[in-house]
Amino acid sequence: MTFDDFLAERAQNANISSKSQLVTLFGDVMSVHGDWVWLGSLIEALEPLGYSERLVRTSVFRLVQDDWLQTRKVGRKSFYSFTDNAKKHYKKAARRIYAGQFGAWDGRWLIVMPSYVQEPELSTFRRQLQWLGFSPLASGVYAHPSFDQQSLEETVQELELSEKVVIFTSNTLDDASAKVLKQLVMDKWNIKELEQDYQRFIDIYQPLVTLLKTSRLTDKQSFLLRLLLVHEYRRILLKDHELPQDMLPTPWAGFAAHKLVSQLYGLLANASTHYIKRALQNADGKLPEESTDFWVRFKYEHVQ
């Protein structure tokens, strides 16, 4: 298998929409390279993944309508950036995507009850809770053994629901209750299906570790592989509750997948940023150097 074979196979079989792939590109790339990018360079960059110029233009237009992207014109060229709302959403997503090793769990659960939230606010809040890893434990009760209370607090404030939501922490009283709760989580939260998704991801991307160490990629191939890697991992994370090890089957494929993404991202980092700074453009020409945030993703420093 060559890198071009892999790219062609994923472009055909991963079923990634142009709109969704653009969100990954703005989040993973533009968030650390000055935010703004010329549409023409986006079209050229995504063409090898099978996205036509017309499709990219249409997807960008729809993302503007959905308040994900903002646009500005300089002469005859159009430039795009995440909106402020999209940046807030991505900031919370980034804490999950690029997280380091999970800390020890103290046994506490974070409980959310949207007691006075009415439609359509409730639908929006539920989607936000899902992305943060919360799932219903009972009717009107959402739970998570959270490592990231900050993102929940930010979401409640952004949606102006502080006076409509009850948030508290709780522990099980004894080992028997803990076992029952673990079984409840396994049954209600589709843990087995999630594990299968992670294992498929590992089976697809694990061969790249050896290939990257034995074969030379072009800078553009590294960029495209990085986009696919982050996007496919992000898609699984959307369904993951990020439970502590005590609540999961042993071994847990999610931990192995996270380790694999971290390893591959480090191997792709230098070459992909070379392409980004050479090929993508903003109104001033080439994109600026990546911010320091990039080099500490996954809580370790890539070799620059």
mmCIF file of C-alpha atoms in Angstrom:
data_model
loop_
_atom_site.group_PDB
_atom_site.id
_atom_site.type_symbol
_atom_site.label_atom_id
_atom_site.label_comp_id
_atom_site.label_asym_id
_atom_site.label_seq_id
_atom_site.Cartn_x
_atom_site.Cartn_y
_atom_site.Cartn_z
ATOM 1 C CA MET A 1 0.000 0.000 0.000
ATOM 2 C CA THR A 2 1.286 3.452 -0.941
ATOM 3 C CA PHE A 3 0.260 6.729 0.624
ATOM 4 C CA ASP A 4 -1.653 7.703 -2.504
ATOM 5 C CA ASP A 5 -3.497 4.362 -2.365
ATOM 6 C CA PHE A 6 -4.438 5.052 1.250
ATOM 7 C CA LEU A 7 -5.644 8.580 0.471
ATOM 8 C CA ALA A 8 -7.716 7.340 -2.466
ATOM 9 C CA GLU A 9 -9.253 4.538 -0.402
ATOM 10 C CA ARG A 10 -10.246 6.829 2.482
ATOM 11 C CA ALA A 11 -11.558 9.501 0.100
ATOM 12 C CA GLN A 12 -13.817 6.866 -1.440
ATOM 13 C CA ASN A 13 -14.881 4.909 1.652
ATOM 14 C CA ALA A 14 -14.758 7.286 4.638
ATOM 15 C CA ASN A 15 -17.880 9.138 3.469
ATOM 16 C CA ILE A 16 -16.690 12.556 4.629
ATOM 17 C CA SER A 17 -18.707 15.490 3.314
ATOM 18 C CA SER A 18 -16.884 18.535 1.998
ATOM 19 C CA LYS A 19 -18.668 20.682 4.573
ATOM 20 C CA SER A 20 -17.546 18.497 7.464
ATOM 21 C CA GLN A 21 -13.977 18.230 6.178
ATOM 22 C CA LEU A 22 -13.766 22.011 5.935
ATOM 23 C CA VAL A 23 -14.757 22.325 9.593
ATOM 24 C CA THR A 24 -11.883 19.984 10.470
ATOM 25 C CA LEU A 25 -9.472 22.008 8.332
ATOM 26 C CA PHE A 26 -10.426 25.332 9.918
ATOM 27 C CA GLY A 27 -10.264 23.810 13.386
ATOM 28 C CA ASP A 28 -7.078 21.793 13.072
ATOM 29 C CA VAL A 29 -5.138 24.093 10.742
ATOM 30 C CA MET A 30 -6.422 27.658 10.584
ATOM 31 C CA SER A 31 -6.896 27.977 14.344
ATOM 32 C CA VAL A 32 -3.089 27.968 14.700
ATOM 33 C CA HIS A 33 -2.234 29.815 11.458
ATOM 34 C CA GLY A 34 -3.953 33.181 11.765
ATOM 35 C CA ASP A 35 -7.583 32.109 11.160
ATOM 36 C CA TRP A 36 -8.087 33.558 7.649
ATOM 37 C CA VAL A 37 -7.504 31.678 4.377
ATOM 38 C CA TRP A 38 -8.107 32.342 0.682
ATOM 39 C CA LEU A 39 -10.839 30.211 -0.912
ATOM 40 C CA GLY A 40 -8.683 29.458 -3.942
ATOM 41 C CA SER A 41 -5.987 27.785 -1.870
ATOM 42 C CA LEU A 42 -8.644 25.749 -0.016
ATOM 43 C CA ILE A 43 -9.980 24.464 -3.337
ATOM 44 C CA GLU A 44 -6.510 23.414 -4.484
ATOM 45 C CA ALA A 45 -5.632 21.807 -1.142
ATOM 46 C CA LEU A 46 -8.765 19.625 -0.973
ATOM 47 C CA GLU A 47 -8.885 18.555 -4.620
ATOM 48 C CA PRO A 48 -6.853 15.327 -4.073
ATOM 49 C CA LEU A 49 -9.529 14.107 -1.640
ATOM 50 C CA GLY A 50 -12.133 14.254 -4.419
ATOM 51 C CA TYR A 51 -13.768 17.593 -3.573
ATOM 52 C CA SER A 52 -14.469 19.623 -6.711
ATOM 53 C CA GLU A 53 -14.202 23.402 -6.883
ATOM 54 C CA ARG A 54 -17.981 23.686 -7.123
ATOM 55 C CA LEU A 55 -18.478 21.437 -4.072
ATOM 56 C CA VAL A 56 -16.005 23.400 -1.944
ATOM 57 C CA ARG A 57 -17.596 26.709 -2.937
ATOM 58 C CA THR A 58 -21.071 25.392 -2.115
ATOM 59 C CA SER A 59 -19.909 23.969 1.229
ATOM 60 C CA VAL A 60 -18.229 27.235 2.235
ATOM 61 C CA PHE A 61 -21.391 29.150 1.360
ATOM 62 C CA ARG A 62 -23.493 26.821 3.525
ATOM 63 C CA LEU A 63 -21.062 27.098 6.439
ATOM 64 C CA VAL A 64 -21.435 30.881 6.256
ATOM 65 C CA GLN A 65 -25.219 30.471 6.372
ATOM 66 C CA ASP A 66 -24.869 28.153 9.382
ATOM 67 C CA ASP A 67 -22.732 30.729 11.258
ATOM 68 C CA TRP A 68 -19.627 28.534 11.142
ATOM 69 C CA LEU A 69 -17.655 30.724 8.738
ATOM 70 C CA GLN A 70 -17.414 34.457 8.111
ATOM 71 C CA THR A 71 -16.162 35.996 4.879
ATOM 72 C CA ARG A 72 -14.460 39.118 3.642
ATOM 73 C CA LYS A 73 -13.471 40.282 0.167
ATOM 74 C CA VAL A 74 -10.118 41.754 -0.797
ATOM 75 C CA GLY A 75 -10.291 42.785 -4.421
ATOM 76 C CA ARG A 76 -11.752 39.828 -6.315
ATOM 77 C CA LYS A 77 -10.632 37.239 -3.766
ATOM 78 C CA SER A 78 -12.733 35.810 -0.944
ATOM 79 C CA PHE A 79 -11.216 34.914 2.433
ATOM 80 C CA TYR A 80 -12.815 32.865 5.200
ATOM 81 C CA SER A 81 -12.432 32.314 8.933
ATOM 82 C CA PHE A 82 -14.336 30.651 11.759
ATOM 83 C CA THR A 83 -16.962 32.892 13.329
ATOM 84 C CA ASP A 84 -16.629 33.747 17.011
ATOM 85 C CA ASN A 85 -19.273 31.131 17.851
ATOM 86 C CA ALA A 86 -17.427 28.481 15.848
ATOM 87 C CA LYS A 87 -14.176 29.347 17.616
ATOM 88 C CA LYS A 88 -15.852 28.846 20.999
ATOM 89 C CA HIS A 89 -17.210 25.475 19.906
ATOM 90 C CA TYR A 90 -13.874 24.380 18.476
ATOM 91 C CA LYS A 91 -11.999 25.448 21.613
ATOM 92 C CA LYS A 92 -14.077 22.970 23.618
ATOM 93 C CA ALA A 93 -13.655 20.308 20.940
ATOM 94 C CA ALA A 94 -9.886 20.797 20.913
ATOM 95 C CA ARG A 95 -9.661 19.992 24.614
ATOM 96 C CA ARG A 96 -10.968 16.527 23.751
ATOM 97 C CA ILE A 97 -9.227 15.926 20.412
ATOM 98 C CA TYR A 98 -5.724 16.914 21.528
ATOM 99 C CA ALA A 99 -5.935 15.831 25.152
ATOM 100 C CA GLY A 100 -2.993 14.281 26.948
ATOM 101 C CA GLN A 101 -3.265 11.270 29.211
ATOM 102 C CA PHE A 102 -6.447 11.207 31.268
ATOM 103 C CA GLY A 103 -6.006 11.850 34.961
ATOM 104 C CA ALA A 104 -7.103 9.614 37.783
ATOM 105 C CA TRP A 105 -10.847 9.562 38.474
ATOM 106 C CA ASP A 106 -12.061 10.489 41.944
ATOM 107 C CA GLY A 107 -15.340 8.565 41.596
ATOM 108 C CA ARG A 108 -17.537 11.652 41.246
ATOM 109 C CA TRP A 109 -20.145 12.104 38.515
ATOM 110 C CA LEU A 110 -21.156 15.458 37.090
ATOM 111 C CA ILE A 111 -24.954 15.596 36.853
ATOM 112 C CA VAL A 112 -26.928 18.035 34.694
ATOM 113 C CA MET A 113 -30.696 18.592 34.916
ATOM 114 C CA PRO A 114 -32.076 21.121 32.361
ATOM 115 C CA SER A 115 -35.147 21.545 34.548
ATOM 116 C CA TYR A 116 -36.438 24.845 33.149
ATOM 117 C CA VAL A 117 -35.020 24.722 29.622
ATOM 118 C CA GLN A 118 -37.749 24.785 26.966
ATOM 119 C CA GLU A 119 -37.698 23.971 23.264
ATOM 120 C CA PRO A 120 -35.946 24.975 21.025
ATOM 121 C CA GLU A 121 -33.221 25.790 23.581
ATOM 122 C CA LEU A 122 -33.438 22.243 24.918
ATOM 123 C CA SER A 123 -32.580 20.643 21.573
ATOM 124 C CA THR A 124 -29.515 22.854 21.210
ATOM 125 C CA PHE A 125 -28.426 22.166 24.780
ATOM 126 C CA ARG A 126 -28.807 18.412 24.327
ATOM 127 C CA ARG A 127 -26.563 18.496 21.245
ATOM 128 C CA GLN A 128 -23.954 20.473 23.155
ATOM 129 C CA LEU A 129 -24.114 18.017 26.070
ATOM 130 C CA GLN A 130 -23.653 15.115 23.656
ATOM 131 C CA TRP A 131 -20.506 16.667 22.225
ATOM 132 C CA LEU A 132 -19.156 17.202 25.746
ATOM 133 C CA GLY A 133 -19.620 13.485 26.420
ATOM 134 C CA PHE A 134 -22.801 13.611 28.497
ATOM 135 C CA SER A 135 -25.553 11.028 28.029
ATOM 136 C CA PRO A 136 -28.972 10.527 29.616
ATOM 137 C CA LEU A 137 -28.846 8.447 32.773
ATOM 138 C CA ALA A 138 -32.598 8.752 33.319
ATOM 139 C CA SER A 139 -35.349 10.956 31.939
ATOM 140 C CA GLY A 140 -34.193 14.580 32.133
ATOM 141 C CA VAL A 141 -30.900 13.653 33.830
ATOM 142 C CA TYR A 142 -27.541 13.794 32.016
ATOM 143 C CA ALA A 143 -24.363 12.425 33.540
ATOM 144 C CA HIS A 144 -20.635 12.336 32.920
ATOM 145 C CA PRO A 145 -17.605 11.401 35.050
ATOM 146 C CA SER A 146 -16.193 14.679 33.818
ATOM 147 C CA PHE A 147 -12.561 15.685 33.565
ATOM 148 C CA ASP A 148 -13.601 18.957 31.921
ATOM 149 C CA GLN A 149 -16.140 20.895 33.965
ATOM 150 C CA GLN A 150 -14.879 24.102 32.363
ATOM 151 C CA SER A 151 -16.415 23.269 28.971
ATOM 152 C CA LEU A 152 -19.803 22.578 30.565
ATOM 153 C CA GLU A 153 -19.752 25.894 32.428
ATOM 154 C CA GLU A 154 -18.797 27.743 29.222
ATOM 155 C CA THR A 155 -21.642 26.078 27.311
ATOM 156 C CA VAL A 156 -24.251 26.972 29.933
ATOM 157 C CA GLN A 157 -23.072 30.594 29.962
ATOM 158 C CA GLU A 158 -22.942 30.878 26.149
ATOM 159 C CA LEU A 159 -26.514 29.579 25.839
ATOM 160 C CA GLU A 160 -27.630 31.852 28.720
ATOM 161 C CA LEU A 161 -29.056 28.940 30.686
ATOM 162 C CA SER A 162 -27.406 29.555 34.056
ATOM 163 C CA GLU A 163 -30.757 30.122 35.776
ATOM 164 C CA LYS A 164 -32.486 27.189 34.054
ATOM 165 C CA VAL A 165 -30.059 24.301 34.661
ATOM 166 C CA VAL A 166 -29.181 22.376 37.810
ATOM 167 C CA ILE A 167 -25.575 21.110 37.994
ATOM 168 C CA PHE A 168 -24.156 19.043 40.825
ATOM 169 C CA THR A 169 -21.724 16.231 41.563
ATOM 170 C CA SER A 170 -22.521 12.852 43.056
ATOM 171 C CA ASN A 171 -20.902 9.587 44.168
ATOM 172 C CA THR A 172 -22.249 6.062 44.443
ATOM 173 C CA LEU A 173 -22.598 4.976 48.071
ATOM 174 C CA ASP A 174 -21.010 1.525 47.838
ATOM 175 C CA ASP A 175 -19.305 -0.993 45.525
ATOM 176 C CA ALA A 176 -22.581 -2.716 44.724
ATOM 177 C CA SER A 177 -24.119 0.521 43.445
ATOM 178 C CA ALA A 178 -20.964 1.257 41.464
ATOM 179 C CA LYS A 179 -21.253 -2.122 39.711
ATOM 180 C CA VAL A 180 -24.915 -1.544 38.900
ATOM 181 C CA LEU A 181 -24.123 1.902 37.525
ATOM 182 C CA LYS A 182 -21.333 0.475 35.388
ATOM 183 C CA GLN A 183 -23.729 -2.078 33.920
ATOM 184 C CA LEU A 184 -26.329 0.646 33.322
ATOM 185 C CA VAL A 185 -23.770 2.713 31.445
ATOM 186 C CA MET A 186 -22.690 -0.296 29.362
ATOM 187 C CA ASP A 187 -26.302 -1.039 28.420
ATOM 188 C CA LYS A 188 -27.556 2.512 27.741
ATOM 189 C CA TRP A 189 -24.513 4.230 26.248
ATOM 190 C CA ASN A 190 -23.624 1.811 23.398
ATOM 191 C CA ILE A 191 -20.136 1.128 24.726
ATOM 192 C CA LYS A 192 -19.678 -2.033 22.640
ATOM 193 C CA GLU A 193 -20.577 -0.206 19.429
ATOM 194 C CA LEU A 194 -18.157 2.580 20.319
ATOM 195 C CA GLU A 195 -15.389 0.071 20.963
ATOM 196 C CA GLN A 196 -15.975 -1.445 17.525
ATOM 197 C CA ASP A 197 -15.683 2.008 15.940
ATOM 198 C CA TYR A 198 -12.372 2.591 17.688
ATOM 199 C CA GLN A 199 -11.071 -0.820 16.658
ATOM 200 C CA ARG A 200 -11.959 -0.190 13.003
ATOM 201 C CA PHE A 201 -10.146 3.142 13.220
ATOM 202 C CA ILE A 202 -7.060 1.389 14.637
ATOM 203 C CA ASP A 203 -7.157 -1.278 11.938
ATOM 204 C CA ILE A 204 -7.270 1.413 9.236
ATOM 205 C CA TYR A 205 -4.575 3.745 10.573
ATOM 206 C CA GLN A 206 -2.137 1.472 12.426
ATOM 207 C CA PRO A 207 -0.322 0.353 9.209
ATOM 208 C CA LEU A 208 0.603 4.000 8.586
ATOM 209 C CA VAL A 209 2.994 4.003 11.555
ATOM 210 C CA THR A 210 5.362 1.570 9.834
ATOM 211 C CA LEU A 211 4.809 3.158 6.443
ATOM 212 C CA LEU A 212 5.667 6.622 7.762
ATOM 213 C CA LYS A 213 8.871 5.322 9.315
ATOM 214 C CA THR A 214 10.022 3.505 6.190
ATOM 215 C CA SER A 215 8.751 5.696 3.331
ATOM 216 C CA ARG A 216 9.039 9.375 2.533
ATOM 217 C CA LEU A 217 5.907 11.479 2.162
ATOM 218 C CA THR A 218 5.514 14.712 0.310
ATOM 219 C CA ASP A 219 4.506 17.682 2.424
ATOM 220 C CA LYS A 220 1.066 17.694 0.791
ATOM 221 C CA GLN A 221 0.527 13.991 1.502
ATOM 222 C CA SER A 222 1.354 14.666 5.155
ATOM 223 C CA PHE A 223 -1.167 17.506 5.219
ATOM 224 C CA LEU A 224 -3.934 15.371 3.679
ATOM 225 C CA LEU A 225 -3.229 12.426 5.972
ATOM 226 C CA ARG A 226 -3.345 14.735 8.982
ATOM 227 C CA LEU A 227 -6.759 16.079 7.898
ATOM 228 C CA LEU A 228 -8.191 12.585 7.441
ATOM 229 C CA LEU A 229 -6.702 11.340 10.701
ATOM 230 C CA VAL A 230 -8.109 14.175 12.807
ATOM 231 C CA HIS A 231 -11.480 14.105 11.082
ATOM 232 C CA GLU A 232 -12.082 10.371 11.452
ATOM 233 C CA TYR A 233 -10.938 10.451 15.071
ATOM 234 C CA ARG A 234 -13.109 13.497 15.798
ATOM 235 C CA ARG A 235 -16.119 11.722 14.318
ATOM 236 C CA ILE A 236 -15.770 8.871 16.818
ATOM 237 C CA LEU A 237 -15.131 11.248 19.725
ATOM 238 C CA LEU A 238 -18.533 12.820 19.072
ATOM 239 C CA LYS A 239 -20.069 9.549 20.314
ATOM 240 C CA ASP A 240 -17.571 8.940 23.124
ATOM 241 C CA HIS A 241 -18.404 9.671 26.754
ATOM 242 C CA GLU A 242 -14.719 9.491 27.786
ATOM 243 C CA LEU A 243 -15.429 7.278 30.745
ATOM 244 C CA PRO A 244 -12.675 6.548 33.284
ATOM 245 C CA GLN A 245 -10.841 3.255 33.035
ATOM 246 C CA ASP A 246 -12.795 1.801 35.975
ATOM 247 C CA MET A 247 -16.032 2.089 33.976
ATOM 248 C CA LEU A 248 -14.734 0.534 30.734
ATOM 249 C CA PRO A 249 -13.951 -2.937 29.391
ATOM 250 C CA THR A 250 -10.322 -4.033 29.665
ATOM 251 C CA PRO A 251 -8.462 -3.461 27.404
ATOM 252 C CA TRP A 252 -10.249 -0.406 25.986
ATOM 253 C CA ALA A 253 -9.721 0.335 22.280
ATOM 254 C CA GLY A 254 -10.350 4.051 22.843
ATOM 255 C CA PHE A 255 -7.085 4.402 24.778
ATOM 256 C CA ALA A 256 -5.170 2.622 22.012
ATOM 257 C CA ALA A 257 -6.810 4.849 19.379
ATOM 258 C CA HIS A 258 -5.857 8.002 21.278
ATOM 259 C CA LYS A 259 -2.260 6.816 21.556
ATOM 260 C CA LEU A 260 -2.191 6.006 17.831
ATOM 261 C CA VAL A 261 -3.550 9.443 16.852
ATOM 262 C CA SER A 262 -0.981 11.142 19.063
ATOM 263 C CA GLN A 263 1.847 9.131 17.495
ATOM 264 C CA LEU A 264 0.750 9.705 13.906
ATOM 265 C CA TYR A 265 0.086 13.398 14.485
ATOM 266 C CA GLY A 266 3.621 13.810 15.752
ATOM 267 C CA LEU A 267 5.038 12.030 12.695
ATOM 268 C CA LEU A 268 3.021 14.247 10.334
ATOM 269 C CA ALA A 269 3.477 17.563 12.154
ATOM 270 C CA ASN A 270 6.594 18.993 10.514
ATOM 271 C CA ALA A 271 5.903 18.101 6.892
ATOM 272 C CA SER A 272 2.229 19.085 7.074
ATOM 273 C CA THR A 273 3.041 22.531 8.477
ATOM 274 C CA HIS A 274 5.617 23.034 5.712
ATOM 275 C CA TYR A 275 2.859 22.512 3.146
ATOM 276 C CA ILE A 276 0.379 24.710 5.004
ATOM 277 C CA LYS A 277 2.787 27.666 5.155
ATOM 278 C CA ARG A 278 3.844 27.238 1.536
ATOM 279 C CA ALA A 279 0.540 26.486 -0.204
ATOM 280 C CA LEU A 280 -2.286 28.097 1.766
ATOM 281 C CA GLN A 281 -2.686 31.859 1.585
ATOM 282 C CA ASN A 282 -4.347 34.740 3.353
ATOM 283 C CA ALA A 283 -4.776 38.373 2.267
ATOM 284 C CA ASP A 284 -1.110 39.097 3.039
ATOM 285 C CA GLY A 285 0.212 36.113 1.093
ATOM 286 C CA LYS A 286 1.551 33.046 2.899
ATOM 287 C CA LEU A 287 0.075 32.047 6.233
ATOM 288 C CA PRO A 288 1.890 33.026 9.442
ATOM 289 C CA GLU A 289 3.926 30.593 11.504
ATOM 290 C CA GLU A 290 1.889 28.184 13.600
ATOM 291 C CA SER A 291 1.160 29.331 17.139
ATOM 292 C CA THR A 292 2.790 27.678 20.127
ATOM 293 C CA ASP A 293 -0.524 25.920 20.851
ATOM 294 C CA PHE A 294 0.152 23.596 17.931
ATOM 295 C CA TRP A 295 3.398 22.180 19.289
ATOM 296 C CA VAL A 296 1.907 21.126 22.615
ATOM 297 C CA ARG A 297 -1.101 19.269 21.235
ATOM 298 C CA PHE A 298 -1.475 15.883 22.914
ATOM 299 C CA LYS A 299 0.543 17.329 25.827
ATOM 300 C CA TYR A 300 3.972 16.686 24.411
ATOM 301 C CA GLU A 301 6.266 18.658 22.184
ATOM 302 C CA HIS A 302 6.807 17.519 18.608
ATOM 303 C CA VAL A 303 10.357 17.804 17.332
ATOM 304 C CA GLN A 304 10.476 21.044 15.375
#
